[in-house]
XYZ file of C-alpha atoms in Angstrom:
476
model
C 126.633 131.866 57.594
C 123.005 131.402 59.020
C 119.839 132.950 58.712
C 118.760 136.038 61.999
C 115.379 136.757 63.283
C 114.409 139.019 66.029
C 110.832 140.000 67.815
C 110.668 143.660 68.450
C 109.478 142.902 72.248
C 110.274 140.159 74.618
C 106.755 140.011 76.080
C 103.540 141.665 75.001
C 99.869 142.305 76.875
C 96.774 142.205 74.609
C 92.789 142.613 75.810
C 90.471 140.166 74.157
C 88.657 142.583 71.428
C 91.636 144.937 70.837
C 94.879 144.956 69.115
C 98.636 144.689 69.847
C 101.723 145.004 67.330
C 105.121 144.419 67.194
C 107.997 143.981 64.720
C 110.353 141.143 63.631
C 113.674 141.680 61.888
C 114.668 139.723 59.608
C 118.299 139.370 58.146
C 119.705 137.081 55.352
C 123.792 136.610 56.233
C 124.052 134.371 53.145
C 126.391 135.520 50.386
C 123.002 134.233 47.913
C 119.575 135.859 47.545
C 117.140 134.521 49.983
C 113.240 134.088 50.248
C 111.759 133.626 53.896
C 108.508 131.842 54.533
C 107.061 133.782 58.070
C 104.700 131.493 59.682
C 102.997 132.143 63.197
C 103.238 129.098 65.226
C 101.871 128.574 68.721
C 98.727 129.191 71.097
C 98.222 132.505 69.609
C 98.833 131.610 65.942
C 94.924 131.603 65.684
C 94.649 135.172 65.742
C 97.903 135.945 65.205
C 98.886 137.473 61.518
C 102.513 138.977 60.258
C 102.880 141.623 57.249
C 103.656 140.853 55.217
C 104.111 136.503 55.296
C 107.097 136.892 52.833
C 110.502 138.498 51.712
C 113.240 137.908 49.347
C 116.577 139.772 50.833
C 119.548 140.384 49.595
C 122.983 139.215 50.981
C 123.715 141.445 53.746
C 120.591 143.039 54.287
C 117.523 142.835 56.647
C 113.788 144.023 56.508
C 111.232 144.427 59.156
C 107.726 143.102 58.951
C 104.822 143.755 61.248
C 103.517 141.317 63.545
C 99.386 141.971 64.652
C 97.950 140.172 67.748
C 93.985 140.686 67.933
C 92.429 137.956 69.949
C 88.861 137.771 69.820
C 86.566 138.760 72.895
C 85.140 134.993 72.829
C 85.954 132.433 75.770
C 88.318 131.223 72.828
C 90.739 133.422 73.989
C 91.779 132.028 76.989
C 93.355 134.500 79.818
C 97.032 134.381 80.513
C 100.305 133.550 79.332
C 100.936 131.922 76.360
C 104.493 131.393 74.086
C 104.042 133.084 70.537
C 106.422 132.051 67.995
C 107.362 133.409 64.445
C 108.933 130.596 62.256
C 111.658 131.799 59.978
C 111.692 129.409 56.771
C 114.637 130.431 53.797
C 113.590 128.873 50.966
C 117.073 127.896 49.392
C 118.104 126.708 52.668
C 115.420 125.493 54.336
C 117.611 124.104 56.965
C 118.813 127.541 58.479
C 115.244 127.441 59.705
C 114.623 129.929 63.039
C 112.015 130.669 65.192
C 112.387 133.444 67.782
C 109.842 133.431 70.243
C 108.352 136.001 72.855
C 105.654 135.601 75.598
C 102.341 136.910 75.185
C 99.794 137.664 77.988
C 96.230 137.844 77.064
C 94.175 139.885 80.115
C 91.253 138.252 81.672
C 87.329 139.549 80.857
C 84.391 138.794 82.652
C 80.600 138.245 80.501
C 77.817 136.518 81.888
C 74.434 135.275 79.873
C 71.730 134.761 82.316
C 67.824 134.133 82.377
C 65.325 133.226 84.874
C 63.009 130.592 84.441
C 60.010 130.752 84.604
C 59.594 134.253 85.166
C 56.373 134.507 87.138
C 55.130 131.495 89.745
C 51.942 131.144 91.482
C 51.674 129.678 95.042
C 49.873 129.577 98.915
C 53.596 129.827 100.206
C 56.521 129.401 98.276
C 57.684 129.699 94.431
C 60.578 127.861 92.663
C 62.656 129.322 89.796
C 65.940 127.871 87.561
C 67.953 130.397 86.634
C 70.594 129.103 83.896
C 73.829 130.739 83.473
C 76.777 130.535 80.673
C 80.564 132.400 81.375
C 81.136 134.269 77.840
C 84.262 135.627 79.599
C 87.745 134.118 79.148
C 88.784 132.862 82.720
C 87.046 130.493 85.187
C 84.937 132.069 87.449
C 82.637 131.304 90.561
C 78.690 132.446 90.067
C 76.572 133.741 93.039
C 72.986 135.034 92.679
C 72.279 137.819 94.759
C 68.152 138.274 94.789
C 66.386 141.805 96.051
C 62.937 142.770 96.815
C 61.593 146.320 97.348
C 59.911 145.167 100.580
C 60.232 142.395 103.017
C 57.649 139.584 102.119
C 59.858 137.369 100.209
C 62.816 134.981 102.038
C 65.468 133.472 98.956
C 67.646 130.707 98.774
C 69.751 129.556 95.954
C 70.404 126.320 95.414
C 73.808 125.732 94.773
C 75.112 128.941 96.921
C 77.528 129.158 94.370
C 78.514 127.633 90.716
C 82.207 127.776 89.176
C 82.758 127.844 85.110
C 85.204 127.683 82.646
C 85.239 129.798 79.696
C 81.995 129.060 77.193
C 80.522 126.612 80.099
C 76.962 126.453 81.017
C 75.088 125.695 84.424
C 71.819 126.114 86.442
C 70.936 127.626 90.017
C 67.856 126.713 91.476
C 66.244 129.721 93.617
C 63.036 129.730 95.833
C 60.922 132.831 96.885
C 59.479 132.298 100.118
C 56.564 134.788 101.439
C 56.832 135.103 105.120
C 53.286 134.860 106.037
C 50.586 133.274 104.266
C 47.468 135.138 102.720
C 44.235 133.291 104.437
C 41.337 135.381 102.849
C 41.414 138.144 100.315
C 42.699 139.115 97.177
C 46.040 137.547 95.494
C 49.461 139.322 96.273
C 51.968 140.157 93.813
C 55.550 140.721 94.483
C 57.938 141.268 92.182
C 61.866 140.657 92.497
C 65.303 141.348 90.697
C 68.027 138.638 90.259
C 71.380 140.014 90.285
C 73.839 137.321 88.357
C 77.535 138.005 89.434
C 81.159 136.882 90.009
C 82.211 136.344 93.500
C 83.328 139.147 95.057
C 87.288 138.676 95.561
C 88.763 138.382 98.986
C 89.632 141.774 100.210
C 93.218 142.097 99.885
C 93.926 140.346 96.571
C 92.671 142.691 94.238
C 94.933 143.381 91.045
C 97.136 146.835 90.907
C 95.873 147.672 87.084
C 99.608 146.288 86.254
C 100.545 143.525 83.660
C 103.179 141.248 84.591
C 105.520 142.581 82.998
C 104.582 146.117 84.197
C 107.842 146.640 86.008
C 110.362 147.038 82.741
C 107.551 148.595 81.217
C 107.538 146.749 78.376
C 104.367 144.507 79.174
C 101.997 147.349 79.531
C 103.261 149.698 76.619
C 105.346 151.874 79.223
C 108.855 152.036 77.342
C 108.828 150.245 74.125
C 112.208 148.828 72.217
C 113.332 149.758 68.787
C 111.450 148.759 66.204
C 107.852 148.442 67.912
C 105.194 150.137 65.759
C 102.079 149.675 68.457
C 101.729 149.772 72.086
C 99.316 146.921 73.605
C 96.503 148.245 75.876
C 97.078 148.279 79.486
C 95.034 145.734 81.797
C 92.207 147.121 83.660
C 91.828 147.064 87.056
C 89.224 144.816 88.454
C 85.987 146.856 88.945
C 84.121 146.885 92.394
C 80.912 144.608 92.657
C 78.674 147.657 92.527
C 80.078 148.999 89.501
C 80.333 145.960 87.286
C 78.797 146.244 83.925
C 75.513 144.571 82.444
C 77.506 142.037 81.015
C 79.548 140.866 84.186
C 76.392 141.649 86.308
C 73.290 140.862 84.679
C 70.181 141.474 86.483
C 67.302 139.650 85.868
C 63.337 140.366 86.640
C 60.744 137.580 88.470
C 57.421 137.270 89.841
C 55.956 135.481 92.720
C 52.313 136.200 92.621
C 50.865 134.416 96.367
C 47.377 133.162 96.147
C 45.290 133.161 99.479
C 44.297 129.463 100.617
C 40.805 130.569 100.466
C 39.477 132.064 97.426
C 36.443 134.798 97.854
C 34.177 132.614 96.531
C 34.638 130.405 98.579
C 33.673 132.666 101.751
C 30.631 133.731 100.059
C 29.617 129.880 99.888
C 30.301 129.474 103.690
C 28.131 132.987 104.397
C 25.462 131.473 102.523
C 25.588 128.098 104.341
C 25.782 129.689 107.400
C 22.665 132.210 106.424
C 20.721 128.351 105.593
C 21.238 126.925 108.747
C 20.238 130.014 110.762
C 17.496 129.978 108.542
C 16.754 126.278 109.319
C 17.080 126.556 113.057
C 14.885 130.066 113.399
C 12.176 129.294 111.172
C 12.073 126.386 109.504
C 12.575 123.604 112.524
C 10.303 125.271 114.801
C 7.696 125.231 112.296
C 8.247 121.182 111.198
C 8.480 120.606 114.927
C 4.970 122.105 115.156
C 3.034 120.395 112.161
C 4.742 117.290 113.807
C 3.342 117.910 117.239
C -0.375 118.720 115.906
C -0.334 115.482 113.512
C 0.183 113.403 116.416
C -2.267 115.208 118.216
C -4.780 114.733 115.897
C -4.237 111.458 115.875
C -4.434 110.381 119.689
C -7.646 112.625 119.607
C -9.174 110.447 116.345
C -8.320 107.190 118.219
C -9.281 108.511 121.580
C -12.929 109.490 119.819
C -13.285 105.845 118.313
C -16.349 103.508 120.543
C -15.677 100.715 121.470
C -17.323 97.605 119.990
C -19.692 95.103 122.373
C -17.720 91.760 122.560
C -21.144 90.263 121.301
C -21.549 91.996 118.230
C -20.446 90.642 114.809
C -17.271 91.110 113.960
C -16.841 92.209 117.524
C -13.156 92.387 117.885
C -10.887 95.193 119.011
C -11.092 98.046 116.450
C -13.748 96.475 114.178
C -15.791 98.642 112.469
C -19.703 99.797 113.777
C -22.012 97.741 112.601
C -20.132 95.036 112.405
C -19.298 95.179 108.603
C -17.937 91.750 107.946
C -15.921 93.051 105.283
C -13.908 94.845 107.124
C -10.598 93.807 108.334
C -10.841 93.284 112.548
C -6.947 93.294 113.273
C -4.806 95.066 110.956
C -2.326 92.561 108.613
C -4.286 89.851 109.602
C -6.373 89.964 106.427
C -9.338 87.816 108.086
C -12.922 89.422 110.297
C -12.328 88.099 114.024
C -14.937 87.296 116.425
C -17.452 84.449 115.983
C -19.411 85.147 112.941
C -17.602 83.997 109.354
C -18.337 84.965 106.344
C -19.230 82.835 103.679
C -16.375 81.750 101.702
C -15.771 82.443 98.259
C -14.858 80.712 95.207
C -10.717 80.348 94.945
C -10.008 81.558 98.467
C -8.021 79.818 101.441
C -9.625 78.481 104.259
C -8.347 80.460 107.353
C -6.204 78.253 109.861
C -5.507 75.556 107.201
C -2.691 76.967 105.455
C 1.216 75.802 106.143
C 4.874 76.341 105.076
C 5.220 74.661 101.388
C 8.310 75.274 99.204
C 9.439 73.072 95.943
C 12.192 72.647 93.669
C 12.165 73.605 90.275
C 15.061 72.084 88.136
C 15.276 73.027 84.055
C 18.665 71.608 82.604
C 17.885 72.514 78.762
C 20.394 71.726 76.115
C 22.517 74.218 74.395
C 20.278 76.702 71.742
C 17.332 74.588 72.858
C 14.529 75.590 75.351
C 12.884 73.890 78.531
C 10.678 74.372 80.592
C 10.205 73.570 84.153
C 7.119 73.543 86.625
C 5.392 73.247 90.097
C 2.012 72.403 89.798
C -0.450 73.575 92.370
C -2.573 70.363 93.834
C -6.113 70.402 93.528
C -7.912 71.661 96.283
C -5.210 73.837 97.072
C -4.374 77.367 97.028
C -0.615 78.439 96.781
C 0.418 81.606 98.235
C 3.993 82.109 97.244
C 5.863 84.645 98.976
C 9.699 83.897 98.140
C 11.169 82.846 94.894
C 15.401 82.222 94.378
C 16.739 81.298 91.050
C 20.115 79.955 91.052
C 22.661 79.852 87.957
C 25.070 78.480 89.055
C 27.109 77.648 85.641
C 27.132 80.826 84.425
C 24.753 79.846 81.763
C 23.927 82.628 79.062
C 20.390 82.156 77.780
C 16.856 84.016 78.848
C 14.655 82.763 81.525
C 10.833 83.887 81.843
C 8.754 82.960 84.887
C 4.749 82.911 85.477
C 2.430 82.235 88.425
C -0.545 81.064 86.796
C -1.513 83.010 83.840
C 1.018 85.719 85.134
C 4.476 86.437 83.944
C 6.190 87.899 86.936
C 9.832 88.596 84.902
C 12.426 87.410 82.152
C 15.668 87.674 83.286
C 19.000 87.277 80.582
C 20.743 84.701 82.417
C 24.559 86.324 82.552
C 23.423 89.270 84.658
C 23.075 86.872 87.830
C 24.210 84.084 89.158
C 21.526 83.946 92.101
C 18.881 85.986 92.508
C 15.705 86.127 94.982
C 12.343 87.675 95.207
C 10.291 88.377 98.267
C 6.979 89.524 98.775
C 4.978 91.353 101.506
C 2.175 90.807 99.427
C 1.780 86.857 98.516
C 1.367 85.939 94.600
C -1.696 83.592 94.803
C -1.612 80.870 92.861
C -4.905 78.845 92.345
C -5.766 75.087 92.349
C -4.553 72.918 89.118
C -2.186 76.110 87.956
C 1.476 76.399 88.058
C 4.961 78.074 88.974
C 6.503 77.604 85.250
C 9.919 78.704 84.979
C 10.775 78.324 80.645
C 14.392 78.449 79.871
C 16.332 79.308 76.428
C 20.210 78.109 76.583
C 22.364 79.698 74.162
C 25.574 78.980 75.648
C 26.284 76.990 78.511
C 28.743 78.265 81.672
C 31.525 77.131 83.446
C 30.841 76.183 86.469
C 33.175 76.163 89.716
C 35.491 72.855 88.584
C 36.621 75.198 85.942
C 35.567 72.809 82.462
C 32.283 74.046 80.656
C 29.577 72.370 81.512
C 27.476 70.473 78.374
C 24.255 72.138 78.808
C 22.184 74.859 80.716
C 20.995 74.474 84.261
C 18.847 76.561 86.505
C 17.529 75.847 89.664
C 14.134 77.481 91.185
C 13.218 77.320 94.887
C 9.676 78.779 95.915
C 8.864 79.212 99.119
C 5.357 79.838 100.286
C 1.959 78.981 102.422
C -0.286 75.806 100.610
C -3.986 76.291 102.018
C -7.177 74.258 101.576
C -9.580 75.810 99.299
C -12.906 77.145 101.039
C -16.008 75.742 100.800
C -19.659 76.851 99.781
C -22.136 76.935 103.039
C-alpha cells in the first residue's frame, strides 16, 4: 500500500505577468486516515502556490487540489524550461513520500530602460553622448542603437556597435554626432536627433511560429487539455517585427547637438573695426604725420642754414658760438667749456679744463651684526671729484640698510636683501668738491651667506666709484 499523486498536465507554458493552472490528484491507498503535506519544490516553487497546501483523506479515496503558476514579469523569471515539482508528504507515513513532476516553460519578454546622457552638447564639429541601457526582459539579448535625424547634417557612430545582456544587467554605448560641415561665421545651429534603443533584429529565417514547444500535442499551448485541468496557460506570442516593437522593447530617446560657428559675431565686428583703423591710419592719418615730419625738418635745415657764421678772431670764435661772442655760452655742444682763445675767469669750486683724469676708489664697510659703519672716500684738497659711476656689491647676502651721500647729498638708501649688486651711472656727473666725501653708512641686522655656503660673522659691502679727479681753478 503506498501513497499516489498525479499532475493534471505533463508540461505547461506560462507568460511572465499572467497565470497558468493545473490540478494534482491526490489518493491515500492506506487502509488508515491520512494527512498530506503539498509542498512546491523546484525552479518555479518561487511563484508557484497549490490550493489548498493540505488534506486529510480517507482510505480509498482521492481529492484534487489546484496548482497556480504566476511568474512575475521581472528578469527574475528567467525564459525557458524549467522542472516543477509537487512534493507529496503523508504525515503518518512520512516515508511513502512522492513527488510527481511536470515541465514548465516560461515564454521569453523583451523590456528595455534607456536614457541618453547628456541630452544636449555644444561643439565647432562633433558632440559625444553615453547612452546607458538595462534588459528588464527575461532572456539575454544583444542591444543596437539605431540614431535618426530629420535632415542630413549629422554623421553617428556608436561605440560598441552592439552590447549583449542578461536579464536585470546594465551597460553603456557611447555615441557621437558628427555635423558634416563646419559653421565658419554666423549664428549657432541646432539639430536635434532621436535615439532608437532596440534588440537586434533576428536573422531572417529564424523567426518563431507563435508555437510553444509543446504545441504539437496541444497540451503546451492550451490546445487540448487532460482531465482534470481547471485553466489553460496563455499561448506564446509571436516575435513582433522591428518596426512594430513596443515602447518598452524599443525605447526612443531625444538629443541635441547644438554646433557653434568657430567665429563668433563679435568677433567679426572686432576685425571690421580693425580693418576700418588701419584704413583710417593709412588714408588720413600717415599722410598727415608724414607731412608735419617733412616741414619740421624743413624748418630746421632753413634755421641752421639762416645762422652767420662767426669770424675765427672773435671771442669765443668757434663753430656755432653765439654773436657776440657771449662767453657764457657753450661753443661745441656736450663739451660744457667756451672754445677759441679767450677763457673766462674761473670760478670758485670749478675744474680746471684739460686737468681732469680717470679716478675710481674702493669703499669697503664690514660692520658687525645690529651695529652700524660707515665707510668713506675723501675728496683731496685741491681737487674736484666728478663721479659718474657708482657699483655696490653685497655679496653675502647681508640684510641691513645702506644710505649713500656725495657731499652734503644723499643720493639713495637701499635695504640690503633686494640686491646683491647694483650700479649707478650718470650722463650728468655728481660733483663732489675739495675736502668732502663719498660716505657710504651701513646698518647690519643680519649677516648673509655667502657662496661657501656657512654664514658669514658680520656684514660686508663693497663700493666702487668711478669718476674724473680735476684740479681746482684758480682766481686771475
Amino acid at each position: 500500500m503506498t501513497t499516489s499523486a498525479e499532475l493534471g498536465l505533463p508540461a505547461l507554458t506560462v507568460a511572465p505577468g499572467g497565470v497558468a493552472t493545473t490540478t494534482l490528484t491526490v489518493r491515500n491507498d492506506l487502509d488508515i486516515v491520512e494527512a498530506y503535506t503539498l509542498e512546491v519544490v523546484g525552479d518555479c516553487a518561487a511563484w508557484t502556490t497549490v490550493e489548498p497546501a493540505r488534506v486529510s483523506l480517507f482510505p480509498g479515496t482521492s481529492e484534487t487540489v489546484t496548482v497556480r503558476l504566476a511568474p512575475p514579469r521581472s528578469p527574475a523569471a528567467r525564459a525557458g524550461e524549467f522542472p516543477l515539482g509537487i512534493r507529496v508528504l503523508p504525515t503518518e507515513r512520512p516515508e511513502l513520500v512522492t513527488v510527481p513532476e511536470t515541465t514548465v516553460t516560461v515564454t521569453p519578454f523583451q523590456e528595455l530602460q534607456a536614457a541618453l546622457a547628456p541630452r544636449r552638447r555644444r561643439g565647432w564639429l562633433r558632440g559625444r553622448y553615453r547612452t546607458s541601457v538595462r534588459n528588464l526582459g527575461n532572456a539575454p539579448g544583444t542591444v543596437v542603437l539605431t540614431p535618426g535625424q530629420a535632415g542630413e547634417e549629422l554623421r553617428f557612430r556608436a561605440t560598441p556597435e552592439r552590447l549583449r545582456l542578461e536579464p536585470g544587467e546594465s551597460g553603456e554605448l557611447r555615441l557621437q554626432a558628427r555635423a558634416r560641415k563646419l559653421i565658419w561665421f554666423g549664428k549657432q545651429a541646432s539639430w536635434p536627433f532621436e535615439v532608437a534603443v532596440g534588440p537586434e533584429p533576428a536573422p531572417a529565417g529564424k523567426a518563431s511560429d507563435g508555437r510553444g514547444k509543446d504545441s504539437k500535442d496541444g497540451k503546451g499551448t492550451g490546445g487540448a487539455a487532460t482531465e482534470g485541468t481547471a485553466a489553460t496557460p496563455a499561448p506564446t506570442p509571436a516575435p513582433a517585427p522591428a518596426d512594430a516593437l513596443t515602447a518598452a522593447q524599443r525605447p526612443v530617446l531625444e538629443g541635441e547637438f547644438i554646433q557653434l560657428p568657430i567665429f563668433p559675431k563679435w568677433l567679426l565686428a572686432l576685425l571690421a573695426a580693425l580693418i576700418a583703423l588701419l584704413l583710417a591710419w593709412f588714408a588720413l592719418v600717415r599722410p598727415a604725420v608724414r607731412s608735419s615730419a617733412k616741414q619740421a625738418a624743413e624748418q630746421a635745415v632753413a634755421q641752421q642754414s639762416a645762422t652767420p657764421a662767426v669770424p675765427a678772431g672773435s671771442p669765443g670764435g668757434g663753430p656755432g658760438a653765439p654773436a657776440g661772442g657771449n662767453p657764457t655760452a657753450p661753443g661745441k655742444p656736450g663739451s660744457g667749456q667756451p672754445t677759441g682763445g679767450g677763457r673766462p675767469a674761473p670760478g670758485p669750486g670749478l675744474a680746471e679744463p684739460g686737468t681732469g683724469r680717470q679716478s675710481s676708489a674702493t669703499i669697503d664697510v664690514p660692520t658687525g651684526a645690529g651695529a652700524a659703519a660707515t665707510g668713506s672716500y675723501q675728496v683731496p684738497h685741491g681737487k674736484v671729484f666728478d663721479m659718474t659711476d657708482l657699483v655696490i656689491a653685497n655679496f653675502q647676502g647681508d640684510q641691513g640698510v645702506v644710505t649713500i651721500t656725495a657731499g652734503q647729498k644723499v643720493l639713495n638708501t637701499i635695504a640690503l636683501e633686494t640686491f646683491r649688486n647694483q650700479d649707478y651711472h650718470w650722463v650728468t656727473p655728481i660733483q663732489v668738491p675739495e675736502d668732502q666725501a663719498v660716505t657710504a653708512s651701513v646698518t647690519c641686522e643680519s649677516p648673509g651667506t655667502p657662496a661657501s655656503g656657512k654664514q658669514a660673522p658680520t656684514c660686508h659691502e663693497l663700493l666702487n666709484i668711478s669718476g674724473t679727479l680735476s684740479d681746482i681753478r684758480q682766481g686771475n
